[in-house]
Structures are given as C-alpha cells and as structure tokens.
Amino acid sequence: MSVALQSEAIDVAAEYAQLVGDSPGAAVATFTGYVRDHSDQHAVTKLELEHYPEMARKVLEDLGHSAAERFGLRSWRIVHRFGQLAVLDTIVWVGAVADHRGEAISACELMMDTLKTDAPFWKREQGPAGEQWVASRDSDTERRARWQSGEAQ
Amino acid sequence: MSVALQSEAIDVAAEYAQLVGDSPGAAVATFTGYVRDHSDQHAVTKLELEHYPEMARKVLEDLGHSAAERFGLRSWRIVHRFGQLAVLDTIVWVGAVADHRGEAISACELMMDTLKTDAPFWKREQGPAGEQWVASRDSDTERRARWQSGEAQ
Amino acid sequence: MVSGGVKITIKLFSALREALGESEFQLDLSDTSEASAPVDVASIKKQLSQRGAEWKEALNQPNLVHALNHKVVFTDAVVTEGDELAFFPPMTGG
Amino acid sequence: MVSGGVKITIKLFSALREALGESEFQLDLSDTSEASAPVDVASIKKQLSQRGAEWKEALNQPNLVHALNHKVVFTDAVVTEGDELAFFPPMTGG
C-alpha cells in the first residue's frame, strides 16, 4: 500500500518480494515499464523524466487507494523513477495482490492507465536528432477513459 | 518462448530476470498464482496437483504461441507446478514481454484464463474436512469465453 | 490379426482414474469394433462402458472431457492404431 | 496589507518552465485582483499573461493543465492565500 518516487533503478525482484511478503494473497500481478529505444519518430538514447514531486506522490497514492477499493486488493505498490534514464532502464513498476487473478490483473492495468494520464511526469527524449518533450498520446487518453465509462472492468 | 512443468517451487525473481534478459522490451507483465488457504467451502492445508504431462506441455506451448501471435509479444514464459503443494506455495507463473503495456497485460490475462480451462491439471484439496477434487468454476469458463467472443481484447 | 489387432492407449486422470482404479492401459479395438466401420471416441466409450456399472457411470458423466493425442476432441473423432485417448473431468489448474 | 498582500506560489513544469524560464515564484494577488471578487485560476492566467507575449501564448495553449494544491482543476477554481498553483502540459509519465 505504498508509493515510491526514486532516481535509482527499480529492483524488480526486491519490490516483488516485499509486496508479496507483506500481505500474501492468491493472485499477484505486476507490470514493469522500460525506456524504449525509439519514440514515434525518433531513435532515443536517453530520457529525462521531470516530475512534480508533491503532486506525483499524492496522485499515485490516490490511485493506489482507489484501485485497492475498486478491486478489493490485499496490497499494492507503485514505484516511479525520475531524473536521467538510459535505454532499457526501468521507469515504472506496479504490483497488485488480490484473492483472484482478474482483480489483480485489472488493478495493474487501471493503475498504469491512470498513471500515464494523471501523474505529473514529463518525458524529454534525447537522441541523434536532438532533444524534445514527448507529446501525450491519444491512445493513453482513450485507455484512461475506458475505466470511467465502465468499458474496462 | 517456453514452458516449464516442475514439482519445485517457482523462483519468481529468476524467471523474471531470464524472461527480460532473453528479449528486453518496453513492457513486461507477470502473474503469479499461489495456493489459497481456503476453497469455496473448506479450509485447505495442502493441495495435490495431478497433471497429464505430455498434453499439459502441448496445451501450454500452443497457448503461449497463440498469445504471442495475437498480441505481438517479444517473449513469453509459462511455468506450472505439479505434485504436492502447501498453502501459499506458488502454483503458476506467466510472463509476457511486448512493446506496449496493453499487449503485455492482455497476453498475461489471456494465458491465465485459457490455462485455467484448457490445461490438463486437476487440484485435489486436503484440509481438516478431508480430501476432495476441486470442481471447475463457471466463472473460469465465462472468462475463457470472453476471448473467443472478442469481448476481451 | 495374429499380433493382437488394433491397439490404442487409454489414459484416465483425476476423479476418473480414482473411481476406476486404472490410469493407463492398452485397448484392442479389433475385439469389439465392426469390421469396416471407422472407430470413433463414442464407440470406445460404449465398449469401455461394458466393463461394469462404475465404468458406464464414469464415462457417461455430462462434463467428461476426451483428449485424442493430447488434444480435446468431440465424441465423433476417429481413433486409429497407436492413438492415445484420455478421459478426465474438467480441468482445474492455474 | 502592509506585509505584501495575498500571496500564492506559482509552479511551472516541463515545456512551460522551459519556455518561460521560471520554475517557481510567489505571486501577490492583491496587486491586480479586484477588491472583493474571488480570485480564480482564469483571473491568474489573465494576470500572468500581461507579463509578455511568451507568457500569453504559453498560458493559453489549449492543452494546458492547471493543478491547485496538487489536484487538477478547471479555470473556475477559486484560489486563496497560501495556495500552490501549477501550470504544465499534458503528462507523459509511465
């Protein structure tokens, strides 16, 4: 039931062990996001993640609590990095523990979809073609909207 | 892109590291199932998992390949245990690597939903009330059917 | 057919294995099948049901699953020499 | 109000911070707001837009997000002393 904002790489194995050790359940789903080596148009070699620390923490905590309530989670964890990242570095890790698989998997999906559009982080890509801020994606806004319309479950 | 059937506990951290090390992608989703301490009506202290080895391997390989094709996975892995299990032991682990989160998460969900109804494993629960074979769940059959109707994505 | 005729392997799992006390055996189709008709899963269920009341009951439960050479099939699937045919209740893994 | 009036904190992030060359500053609402009318996000955008063409452009882009005390709000949200008001482009984390 916690959020971490950190500049260090995410230790996926340690996060998993702690999440499950804290409150074992029958079903554990996780998602890890890594830095892509390309964006929509450009090759990417580095990524800078700017964030709004106080708001990021609040948004991620709210969204963890709301996923926990919606899906009856036993536990959850959201870890998000900021600062300088290299290609294939971890960016984000979410984990959910529930009694049944559908709840754990849907909670991870909800946390990721909401995080993408609601958490105050901004990606700045660096590559051979120079630097630019990453534009937000319509597909992310659409995935986010599914949870409000009840289309996703 | 592989299946393991084993009587030993699943080393989740090692499985994760190998899956991602083999073919890194931007999005990695995993699901782990553990032995519940209760079934629909009874307390459970132990579980015996009978399986049909040759068919189990074939079914799980087919379903991994079909999830990979459907969701354009870079890699996937399914590990299923058999034999004597204790409460909170790992039973099953699936992992999927894709370019985008929706594909990785949906692939894990598809693999789990299909595995539950199609892979030849049978659970026998042991508890204070005696032993019994676990009955199949209508909810599992319904979740499985969503993938054929196109309701799930 | 001097060498024992058309043999297939039958496998039973879970509650079915337990109820019938067997997990695997050879079945000779030439004993009971009609000379030229193709043998299907339904006719093998019929043949095995003659082994006794518990066989008849176990093999005719509504949820019975049949797998031919590791693939779930309907009762009209044709069975030929060397095939492996398995009977079991609905699966409960995962 | 001798001690400087009604102050709030303004924060700017990402492309907005970069375009305007500031990340955080204090704004005194009593300087420009009308005596008794409540101050909302829209009126602060108007006040800041008077700082120059680049401010006007940056604060009037269609996708601009405003967060008041760490919560996304519409432009009619009322701002009071001590509040923290942030402006930034759509978020691209995860």
Short mmCIF file of C-alpha atoms in Angstrom, two decimals:
data_model
loop_
_atom_site.label_atom_id
_atom_site.label_comp_id
_atom_site.label_asym_id
_atom_site.label_seq_id
_atom_site.Cartn_x
_atom_site.Cartn_y
_atom_site.Cartn_z
CA MET A 1 0.00 0.00 0.00
CA SER A 2 2.70 2.46 -0.86
CA VAL A 3 4.31 4.70 -3.43
CA ALA A 4 8.00 5.30 -4.13
CA LEU A 5 9.47 8.07 -6.25
CA GLN A 6 13.14 7.46 -6.87
CA SER A 7 16.02 8.32 -9.17
CA GLU A 8 17.67 4.89 -8.75
CA ALA A 9 16.87 1.87 -10.92
CA ILE A 10 13.92 -0.19 -9.73
CA ASP A 11 14.90 -3.51 -8.14
CA VAL A 12 12.03 -5.57 -9.51
CA ALA A 13 12.88 -8.72 -7.56
CA ALA A 14 13.11 -6.82 -4.26
CA GLU A 15 9.87 -4.96 -4.92
CA TYR A 16 8.10 -8.23 -5.71
CA ALA A 17 9.43 -9.99 -2.63
CA GLN A 18 8.40 -7.15 -0.36
CA LEU A 19 4.92 -6.77 -1.89
CA VAL A 20 4.13 -10.46 -1.50
CA GLY A 21 5.88 -10.84 1.83
CA ASP A 22 3.87 -8.00 3.34
CA SER A 23 0.46 -9.47 2.58
CA PRO A 24 0.39 -12.78 0.76
CA GLY A 25 -2.67 -13.43 -1.40
CA ALA A 26 -3.59 -15.96 -4.02
CA ALA A 27 -3.02 -13.73 -7.05
CA VAL A 28 -0.19 -11.31 -7.78
CA ALA A 29 0.05 -9.25 -10.96
CA THR A 30 2.89 -6.90 -11.85
CA PHE A 31 3.79 -4.56 -14.65
CA THR A 32 7.21 -3.07 -15.42
CA GLY A 33 7.81 -0.29 -17.93
CA TYR A 34 11.24 0.22 -19.53
CA VAL A 35 12.72 3.05 -21.60
CA ARG A 36 12.11 2.35 -25.29
CA ASP A 37 14.95 2.77 -27.79
CA HIS A 38 12.63 4.69 -30.11
CA SER A 39 9.70 7.08 -29.93
CA ASP A 40 7.06 7.61 -32.59
CA GLN A 41 9.52 9.21 -34.99
CA HIS A 42 12.99 9.21 -33.48
CA ALA A 43 15.75 6.98 -32.16
CA VAL A 44 16.14 7.55 -28.42
CA THR A 45 19.35 7.11 -26.48
CA LYS A 46 18.45 8.82 -23.19
CA LEU A 47 15.39 10.03 -21.40
CA GLU A 48 14.96 12.70 -18.78
CA LEU A 49 11.93 12.43 -16.54
CA GLU A 50 10.85 15.68 -14.94
CA HIS A 51 8.27 15.43 -12.18
CA TYR A 52 6.25 17.47 -9.68
CA PRO A 53 7.19 15.58 -6.53
CA GLU A 54 4.44 16.51 -4.05
CA MET A 55 1.66 16.16 -6.60
CA ALA A 56 3.10 12.96 -8.10
CA ARG A 57 3.10 11.32 -4.68
CA LYS A 58 -0.46 12.42 -3.96
CA VAL A 59 -1.80 11.31 -7.37
CA LEU A 60 -0.11 7.90 -7.18
CA GLU A 61 -1.30 7.32 -3.61
CA ASP A 62 -4.85 8.29 -4.53
CA LEU A 63 -4.82 5.99 -7.50
CA GLY A 64 -3.42 3.06 -5.50
CA HIS A 65 -6.11 3.51 -2.86
CA SER A 66 -8.81 3.80 -5.47
CA ALA A 67 -7.64 0.65 -7.31
CA ALA A 68 -7.50 -1.16 -3.94
CA GLU A 69 -11.06 -0.20 -3.18
CA ARG A 70 -12.39 -0.98 -6.65
CA PHE A 71 -10.75 -4.42 -6.86
CA GLY A 72 -10.55 -5.40 -3.19
CA LEU A 73 -6.76 -5.60 -3.20
CA ARG A 74 -4.84 -7.01 -0.27
CA SER A 75 -1.88 -4.87 -1.18
CA TRP A 76 -0.42 -2.71 -3.94
CA ARG A 77 2.75 -0.83 -4.74
CA ILE A 78 3.68 1.84 -7.29
CA VAL A 79 7.30 2.80 -7.97
CA HIS A 80 8.10 5.58 -10.44
CA ARG A 81 11.50 6.94 -11.37
CA PHE A 82 12.56 10.47 -12.23
CA GLY A 83 15.77 12.05 -13.50
CA GLN A 84 18.18 10.75 -16.13
CA LEU A 85 17.37 7.34 -17.62
CA ALA A 86 19.09 5.23 -20.28
CA VAL A 87 17.51 2.97 -22.88
CA LEU A 88 16.06 -0.20 -21.31
CA ASP A 89 16.20 1.27 -17.82
CA THR A 90 13.16 0.64 -15.65
CA ILE A 91 10.75 3.60 -15.49
CA VAL A 92 7.79 2.29 -13.56
CA TRP A 93 6.71 -0.77 -11.61
CA VAL A 94 3.25 -1.57 -10.29
CA GLY A 95 2.15 -4.62 -8.35
CA ALA A 96 -1.23 -5.77 -7.01
CA VAL A 97 -2.12 -8.62 -4.64
CA ALA A 98 -5.69 -9.93 -4.62
CA ASP A 99 -7.69 -13.07 -3.92
CA HIS A 100 -8.41 -13.69 -7.60
CA ARG A 101 -6.47 -13.18 -10.80
CA GLY A 102 -8.96 -10.92 -12.54
CA GLU A 103 -8.80 -8.38 -9.73
CA ALA A 104 -5.01 -8.34 -9.55
CA ILE A 105 -4.55 -8.04 -13.32
CA SER A 106 -7.24 -5.38 -13.77
CA ALA A 107 -5.84 -3.35 -10.86
CA CYS A 108 -2.39 -3.27 -12.51
CA GLU A 109 -3.94 -2.21 -15.78
CA LEU A 110 -6.02 0.52 -14.10
CA MET A 111 -3.02 1.81 -12.16
CA MET A 112 -0.90 2.00 -15.32
CA ASP A 113 -3.62 3.56 -17.49
CA THR A 114 -4.44 6.21 -14.89
CA LEU A 115 -0.82 6.90 -14.03
CA LYS A 116 0.00 7.63 -17.69
CA THR A 117 -2.50 10.47 -17.95
CA ASP A 118 -2.84 11.71 -14.36
CA ALA A 119 0.58 11.57 -12.71
CA PRO A 120 2.72 14.70 -13.21
CA PHE A 121 5.76 13.32 -15.03
CA TRP A 122 7.10 14.61 -18.33
CA LYS A 123 9.48 12.73 -20.60
CA ARG A 124 12.21 14.54 -22.53
CA GLU A 125 13.84 12.35 -25.14
CA GLN A 126 17.44 12.69 -26.22
CA GLY A 127 18.72 11.10 -29.41
CA PRO A 128 20.81 11.69 -32.53
CA ALA A 129 18.05 14.03 -33.78
CA GLY A 130 18.31 16.26 -30.70
CA GLU A 131 16.07 16.67 -27.67
CA GLN A 132 12.32 17.04 -27.43
CA TRP A 133 9.49 16.76 -24.96
CA VAL A 134 7.37 13.68 -25.58
CA ALA A 135 3.81 14.52 -26.69
CA SER A 136 0.94 12.90 -24.84
CA ARG A 137 -0.76 10.08 -26.71
CA ASP A 138 -4.42 9.98 -27.66
CA SER A 139 -4.35 6.22 -27.13
CA ASP A 140 -3.44 6.81 -23.48
CA THR A 141 -6.34 9.21 -23.02
CA GLU A 142 -8.65 6.65 -24.60
CA ARG A 143 -7.42 3.81 -22.39
CA ARG A 144 -7.92 6.06 -19.39
CA ALA A 145 -11.49 6.87 -20.43
CA ARG A 146 -12.46 3.17 -20.60
CA TRP A 147 -12.25 2.95 -16.81
CA GLN A 148 -14.72 5.77 -16.34
CA SER A 149 -17.21 4.53 -18.92
CA GLY A 150 -17.24 1.06 -17.36
CA GLU A 151 -15.99 -0.49 -20.61
CA ALA A 152 -12.95 -1.88 -18.78
CA GLN A 153 -13.61 -3.97 -15.69
CA MET B 1 9.03 -18.50 -25.52
CA SER B 2 8.94 -21.55 -23.33
CA VAL B 3 7.02 -23.72 -20.91
CA ALA B 4 8.20 -25.39 -17.72
CA LEU B 5 6.37 -28.09 -15.78
CA GLN B 6 8.01 -28.66 -12.43
CA SER B 7 7.44 -30.02 -8.94
CA GLU B 8 9.78 -27.48 -7.30
CA ALA B 9 8.70 -24.04 -6.13
CA ILE B 10 8.77 -21.33 -8.80
CA ASP B 11 11.65 -18.88 -8.40
CA VAL B 12 9.76 -15.76 -9.47
CA ALA B 13 12.80 -13.48 -9.44
CA ALA B 14 14.86 -15.88 -11.55
CA GLU B 15 12.02 -16.39 -14.01
CA TYR B 16 11.56 -12.64 -14.37
CA ALA B 17 15.27 -11.99 -14.87
CA GLN B 18 15.53 -14.67 -17.52
CA LEU B 19 12.40 -13.58 -19.38
CA VAL B 20 13.53 -9.96 -19.61
CA GLY B 21 17.19 -10.79 -20.19
CA ASP B 22 16.34 -13.00 -23.14
CA SER B 23 14.46 -10.36 -25.09
CA PRO B 24 14.11 -6.95 -23.49
CA GLY B 25 11.04 -4.94 -24.47
CA ALA B 26 9.37 -1.83 -23.18
CA ALA B 27 6.55 -3.55 -21.30
CA VAL B 28 6.64 -6.62 -19.07
CA ALA B 29 3.58 -8.06 -17.32
CA THR B 30 3.59 -11.03 -14.98
CA PHE B 31 1.09 -13.03 -12.99
CA THR B 32 1.78 -15.43 -10.13
CA GLY B 33 -0.82 -17.76 -8.65
CA TYR B 34 -0.45 -19.12 -5.10
CA VAL B 35 -2.25 -21.87 -3.19
CA ARG B 36 -5.20 -20.40 -1.33
CA ASP B 37 -5.81 -21.30 2.33
CA HIS B 38 -9.48 -21.90 1.58
CA SER B 39 -11.68 -23.14 -1.23
CA ASP B 40 -15.33 -22.28 -1.78
CA GLN B 41 -16.44 -24.14 1.32
CA HIS B 42 -13.44 -25.59 3.12
CA ALA B 43 -10.23 -24.70 4.86
CA VAL B 44 -7.29 -26.00 2.84
CA THR B 45 -3.94 -27.03 4.24
CA LYS B 46 -2.42 -28.86 1.26
CA LEU B 47 -3.03 -29.26 -2.41
CA GLU B 48 -2.11 -32.05 -4.77
CA LEU B 49 -1.86 -31.16 -8.44
CA GLU B 50 -2.28 -34.08 -10.79
CA HIS B 51 -1.38 -33.47 -14.43
CA TYR B 52 -1.17 -35.12 -17.85
CA PRO B 53 2.42 -34.23 -18.68
CA GLU B 54 2.60 -34.58 -22.48
CA MET B 55 -0.73 -32.89 -23.06
CA ALA B 56 -0.07 -30.14 -20.49
CA ARG B 57 3.16 -29.22 -22.25
CA LYS B 58 1.49 -29.17 -25.66
CA VAL B 59 -1.51 -27.09 -24.47
CA LEU B 60 0.67 -24.54 -22.67
CA GLU B 61 3.04 -24.23 -25.64
CA ASP B 62 0.13 -23.76 -28.03
CA LEU B 63 -1.40 -21.12 -25.83
CA GLY B 64 1.87 -19.23 -25.42
CA HIS B 65 2.38 -19.19 -29.19
CA SER B 66 -1.17 -18.10 -29.80
CA ALA B 67 -0.92 -15.25 -27.24
CA ALA B 68 2.38 -14.22 -28.81
CA GLU B 69 0.79 -14.03 -32.24
CA ARG B 70 -2.35 -12.26 -31.05
CA PHE B 71 -0.50 -9.60 -29.05
CA GLY B 72 2.80 -9.39 -30.95
CA LEU B 73 4.85 -10.49 -27.93
CA ARG B 74 8.63 -10.34 -27.95
CA SER B 75 8.76 -13.17 -25.45
CA TRP B 76 6.65 -15.17 -23.03
CA ARG B 77 7.04 -17.84 -20.39
CA ILE B 78 4.62 -20.18 -18.60
CA VAL B 79 5.67 -22.17 -15.53
CA HIS B 80 3.21 -24.60 -13.91
CA ARG B 81 3.80 -26.83 -10.92
CA PHE B 82 2.52 -30.31 -10.21
CA GLY B 83 2.66 -32.64 -7.20
CA GLN B 84 2.30 -31.79 -3.51
CA LEU B 85 1.87 -28.10 -2.65
CA ALA B 86 1.40 -26.28 0.65
CA VAL B 87 -0.69 -23.19 1.37
CA LEU B 88 0.85 -20.04 -0.17
CA ASP B 89 3.15 -22.06 -2.41
CA THR B 90 3.46 -20.82 -5.98
CA ILE B 91 1.31 -22.78 -8.46
CA VAL B 92 1.71 -20.91 -11.71
CA TRP B 93 3.72 -18.04 -13.20
CA VAL B 94 3.20 -16.37 -16.55
CA GLY B 95 5.17 -13.50 -18.04
CA ALA B 96 4.84 -11.54 -21.29
CA VAL B 97 7.19 -9.01 -22.93
CA ALA B 98 5.77 -6.59 -25.50
CA ASP B 99 6.32 -3.13 -26.94
CA HIS B 100 3.26 -1.67 -25.19
CA ARG B 101 1.63 -2.24 -21.85
CA GLY B 102 -1.83 -3.19 -23.15
CA GLU B 103 -0.40 -6.08 -25.13
CA ALA B 104 1.73 -7.43 -22.28
CA ILE B 105 -1.08 -7.22 -19.71
CA SER B 106 -3.74 -8.68 -22.01
CA ALA B 107 -1.42 -11.53 -23.01
CA CYS B 108 -0.93 -12.49 -19.34
CA GLU B 109 -4.65 -12.39 -18.78
CA LEU B 110 -5.34 -14.50 -21.88
CA MET B 111 -2.69 -17.05 -20.92
CA MET B 112 -4.11 -17.38 -17.40
CA ASP B 113 -7.76 -17.53 -18.49
CA THR B 114 -7.06 -20.17 -21.14
CA LEU B 115 -4.71 -22.17 -18.95
CA LYS B 116 -7.40 -22.48 -16.24
CA THR B 117 -9.87 -24.23 -18.53
CA ASP B 118 -7.66 -25.90 -21.16
CA ALA B 119 -4.51 -27.21 -19.45
CA PRO B 120 -4.84 -30.73 -18.03
CA PHE B 121 -4.22 -30.17 -14.32
CA TRP B 122 -6.53 -31.22 -11.52
CA LYS B 123 -6.43 -29.91 -7.97
CA ARG B 124 -7.10 -32.16 -5.01
CA GLU B 125 -7.55 -30.23 -1.77
CA GLN B 126 -6.62 -31.58 1.62
CA GLY B 127 -7.89 -29.98 4.81
CA PRO B 128 -9.43 -30.70 8.22
CA ALA B 129 -12.65 -31.72 6.42
CA GLY B 130 -10.85 -34.40 4.37
CA GLU B 131 -9.83 -34.55 0.73
CA GLN B 132 -11.71 -33.65 -2.40
CA TRP B 133 -11.20 -32.87 -6.05
CA VAL B 134 -11.76 -29.22 -6.81
CA ALA B 135 -14.76 -28.60 -9.05
CA SER B 136 -14.29 -26.46 -12.14
CA ARG B 137 -15.68 -22.94 -11.86
CA ASP B 138 -18.33 -21.46 -14.13
CA SER B 139 -16.59 -18.09 -13.74
CA ASP B 140 -13.46 -19.59 -15.32
CA THR B 141 -15.43 -20.90 -18.27
CA GLU B 142 -17.02 -17.47 -18.71
CA ARG B 143 -13.69 -15.64 -18.58
CA ARG B 144 -12.36 -18.09 -21.16
CA ALA B 145 -15.32 -17.45 -23.46
CA ARG B 146 -14.73 -13.67 -23.49
CA TRP B 147 -11.56 -14.19 -25.56
CA GLN B 148 -13.45 -16.04 -28.26
CA SER B 149 -16.35 -13.60 -28.44
CA GLY B 150 -13.98 -10.67 -28.79
CA GLU B 151 -15.33 -9.10 -25.60
CA ALA B 152 -11.83 -9.16 -24.08
CA GLN B 153 -9.06 -7.53 -26.07
CA MET C 1 -4.59 -60.24 -36.89
CA VAL C 2 -2.34 -62.59 -35.03
CA SER C 3 -0.31 -59.94 -33.20
CA GLY C 4 -3.25 -58.65 -31.15
CA GLY C 5 -5.03 -56.39 -33.61
CA VAL C 6 -5.54 -52.61 -33.48
CA LYS C 7 -4.20 -51.27 -30.22
CA ILE C 8 -4.61 -47.85 -28.68
CA THR C 9 -3.61 -46.46 -25.29
CA ILE C 10 -6.29 -45.31 -22.87
CA LYS C 11 -5.40 -42.89 -20.07
CA LEU C 12 -7.57 -41.83 -17.14
CA PHE C 13 -6.96 -38.85 -14.84
CA SER C 14 -8.17 -37.30 -11.61
CA ALA C 15 -11.53 -38.46 -10.22
CA LEU C 16 -11.95 -40.82 -13.19
CA ARG C 17 -8.65 -42.56 -12.55
CA GLU C 18 -9.55 -42.83 -8.88
CA ALA C 19 -13.07 -44.17 -9.45
CA LEU C 20 -11.95 -46.78 -11.97
CA GLY C 21 -8.67 -47.76 -10.33
CA GLU C 22 -6.67 -47.57 -13.56
CA SER C 23 -4.51 -44.84 -15.02
CA GLU C 24 -3.32 -46.35 -18.29
CA PHE C 25 -3.93 -49.48 -20.34
CA GLN C 26 -3.92 -50.84 -23.89
CA LEU C 27 -7.22 -51.43 -25.64
CA ASP C 28 -7.62 -53.70 -28.63
CA LEU C 29 -10.18 -52.17 -30.97
CA SER C 30 -10.38 -55.21 -33.23
CA ASP C 31 -12.07 -57.20 -30.44
CA THR C 32 -15.30 -55.26 -30.49
CA SER C 33 -15.43 -52.86 -33.38
CA GLU C 34 -17.26 -53.83 -36.53
CA ALA C 35 -15.08 -54.96 -39.38
CA SER C 36 -15.03 -51.96 -41.68
CA ALA C 37 -16.67 -49.08 -39.76
CA PRO C 38 -14.24 -46.39 -38.52
CA VAL C 39 -13.86 -46.40 -34.74
CA ASP C 40 -14.68 -43.14 -33.02
CA VAL C 41 -14.49 -41.92 -29.41
CA ALA C 42 -18.19 -42.64 -28.90
CA SER C 43 -17.77 -46.29 -29.83
CA ILE C 44 -14.79 -46.65 -27.47
CA LYS C 45 -16.84 -45.16 -24.63
CA LYS C 46 -19.53 -47.73 -25.46
CA GLN C 47 -17.01 -50.56 -25.46
CA LEU C 48 -15.45 -49.49 -22.14
CA SER C 49 -18.90 -48.99 -20.55
CA GLN C 50 -19.44 -52.74 -20.87
CA ARG C 51 -16.72 -53.27 -18.23
CA GLY C 52 -19.22 -52.60 -15.45
CA ALA C 53 -21.59 -50.12 -13.83
CA GLU C 54 -18.85 -47.84 -12.48
CA TRP C 55 -17.28 -47.59 -15.95
CA LYS C 56 -20.64 -46.82 -17.52
CA GLU C 57 -21.34 -44.13 -14.97
CA ALA C 58 -17.86 -42.55 -15.08
CA LEU C 59 -17.70 -42.42 -18.88
CA ASN C 60 -21.16 -41.00 -19.31
CA GLN C 61 -21.00 -38.06 -16.93
CA PRO C 62 -22.04 -34.88 -18.70
CA ASN C 63 -18.77 -32.96 -18.15
CA LEU C 64 -16.43 -35.72 -19.34
CA VAL C 65 -13.53 -34.43 -21.45
CA HIS C 66 -11.88 -36.60 -24.13
CA ALA C 67 -8.43 -35.87 -25.49
CA LEU C 68 -7.09 -37.70 -28.53
CA ASN C 69 -3.32 -37.49 -28.89
CA HIS C 70 -3.22 -34.59 -26.40
CA LYS C 71 -5.98 -32.58 -28.00
CA VAL C 72 -9.54 -32.17 -26.72
CA VAL C 73 -12.00 -33.69 -29.21
CA PHE C 74 -15.71 -34.39 -29.61
CA THR C 75 -17.04 -37.96 -29.50
CA ASP C 76 -17.09 -38.23 -33.30
CA ALA C 77 -13.28 -38.05 -33.56
CA VAL C 78 -11.91 -41.10 -35.38
CA VAL C 79 -9.40 -43.23 -33.48
CA THR C 80 -6.71 -45.25 -35.25
CA GLU C 81 -3.93 -47.63 -34.28
CA GLY C 82 -1.34 -46.22 -31.90
CA ASP C 83 -3.51 -43.32 -30.76
CA GLU C 84 -3.61 -42.17 -27.15
CA LEU C 85 -7.10 -41.46 -25.87
CA ALA C 86 -7.58 -39.85 -22.46
CA PHE C 87 -10.70 -39.34 -20.36
CA PHE C 88 -10.91 -36.87 -17.48
CA PRO C 89 -13.13 -34.34 -15.64
CA PRO C 90 -12.97 -30.58 -16.41
CA MET C 91 -9.52 -29.15 -15.73
CA THR C 92 -8.80 -27.12 -12.61
CA GLY C 93 -5.21 -25.93 -12.92
CA GLY C 94 -3.74 -22.48 -12.59
CA MET D 1 -1.98 44.93 3.84
CA VAL D 2 1.47 46.09 4.79
CA SER D 3 3.13 42.67 4.66
CA GLY D 4 2.74 42.23 0.92
CA GLY D 5 -0.89 41.18 0.49
CA VAL D 6 -2.33 37.85 -0.65
CA LYS D 7 0.47 35.60 -1.80
CA ILE D 8 0.30 32.30 -3.64
CA THR D 9 3.01 30.08 -5.13
CA ILE D 10 3.12 29.51 -8.88
CA LYS D 11 4.93 26.47 -10.30
CA LEU D 12 5.72 25.74 -13.92
CA PHE D 13 6.84 22.39 -15.35
CA SER D 14 8.22 20.80 -18.50
CA ALA D 15 7.96 22.78 -21.77
CA LEU D 16 6.20 25.63 -19.91
CA ARG D 17 9.00 26.02 -17.39
CA GLU D 18 11.49 25.92 -20.23
CA ALA D 19 9.65 28.45 -22.43
CA LEU D 20 9.14 30.91 -19.57
CA GLY D 21 12.48 30.44 -17.82
CA GLU D 22 10.96 30.15 -14.36
CA SER D 23 10.03 27.13 -12.28
CA GLU D 24 8.60 28.68 -9.11
CA PHE D 25 7.72 32.14 -7.82
CA GLN D 26 5.43 33.99 -5.46
CA LEU D 27 2.52 35.96 -6.88
CA ASP D 28 0.75 38.73 -4.97
CA LEU D 29 -2.95 38.58 -5.82
CA SER D 30 -3.77 41.88 -4.09
CA ASP D 31 -1.83 43.80 -6.72
CA THR D 32 -4.20 43.16 -9.56
CA SER D 33 -7.36 41.46 -8.37
CA GLU D 34 -10.45 43.50 -7.72
CA ALA D 35 -11.13 44.26 -4.13
CA SER D 36 -13.94 41.86 -3.21
CA ALA D 37 -14.26 39.45 -6.16
CA PRO D 38 -12.94 35.93 -5.51
CA VAL D 39 -9.78 35.15 -7.48
CA ASP D 40 -9.97 32.11 -9.72
CA VAL D 41 -7.46 30.29 -11.96
CA ALA D 42 -8.74 32.14 -15.03
CA SER D 43 -8.00 35.54 -13.50
CA ILE D 44 -4.48 34.46 -12.52
CA LYS D 45 -3.86 33.28 -16.09
CA LYS D 46 -5.04 36.71 -17.24
CA GLN D 47 -2.76 38.47 -14.77
CA LEU D 48 0.29 36.38 -15.76
CA SER D 49 -0.45 36.81 -19.47
CA GLN D 50 0.30 40.52 -19.05
CA ARG D 51 3.95 39.62 -18.43
CA GLY D 52 4.59 39.36 -22.16
CA ALA D 53 3.78 37.59 -25.42
CA GLU D 54 5.50 34.33 -24.48
CA TRP D 55 3.51 34.17 -21.22
CA LYS D 56 0.28 34.87 -23.04
CA GLU D 57 0.99 32.14 -25.59
CA ALA D 58 2.19 29.56 -23.08
CA LEU D 59 -0.72 30.03 -20.68
CA ASN D 60 -3.38 29.96 -23.38
CA GLN D 61 -2.40 26.79 -25.20
CA PRO D 62 -5.42 24.50 -25.49
CA ASN D 63 -3.93 21.52 -23.61
CA LEU D 64 -2.69 23.47 -20.59
CA VAL D 65 -3.26 21.66 -17.29
CA HIS D 66 -3.75 23.58 -14.00
CA ALA D 67 -3.26 21.95 -10.63
CA LEU D 68 -4.31 23.72 -7.45
CA ASN D 69 -2.70 22.31 -4.32
CA HIS D 70 -1.66 19.17 -6.24
CA LYS D 71 -5.05 18.50 -7.79
CA VAL D 72 -6.06 19.12 -11.41
CA VAL D 73 -8.80 21.79 -11.56
CA PHE D 74 -10.80 23.78 -14.10
CA THR D 75 -10.21 27.51 -14.58
CA ASP D 76 -13.12 28.43 -12.30
CA ALA D 77 -11.39 27.01 -9.19
CA VAL D 78 -11.06 29.69 -6.50
CA VAL D 79 -7.55 30.48 -5.30
CA THR D 80 -6.82 31.75 -1.79
CA GLU D 81 -3.80 32.82 0.21
CA GLY D 82 -1.06 30.26 0.56
CA ASP D 83 -2.29 28.09 -2.32
CA GLU D 84 0.09 26.43 -4.76
CA LEU D 85 -0.98 26.74 -8.38
CA ALA D 86 0.90 24.83 -11.09
CA PHE D 87 0.74 25.04 -14.88
CA PHE D 88 2.04 22.33 -17.19
CA PRO D 89 1.47 20.44 -20.47
CA PRO D 90 -0.31 17.05 -20.54
CA MET D 91 1.54 14.43 -18.51
CA THR D 92 3.67 11.75 -20.16
CA GLY D 93 4.90 9.50 -17.37
CA GLY D 94 4.79 5.73 -17.01
#
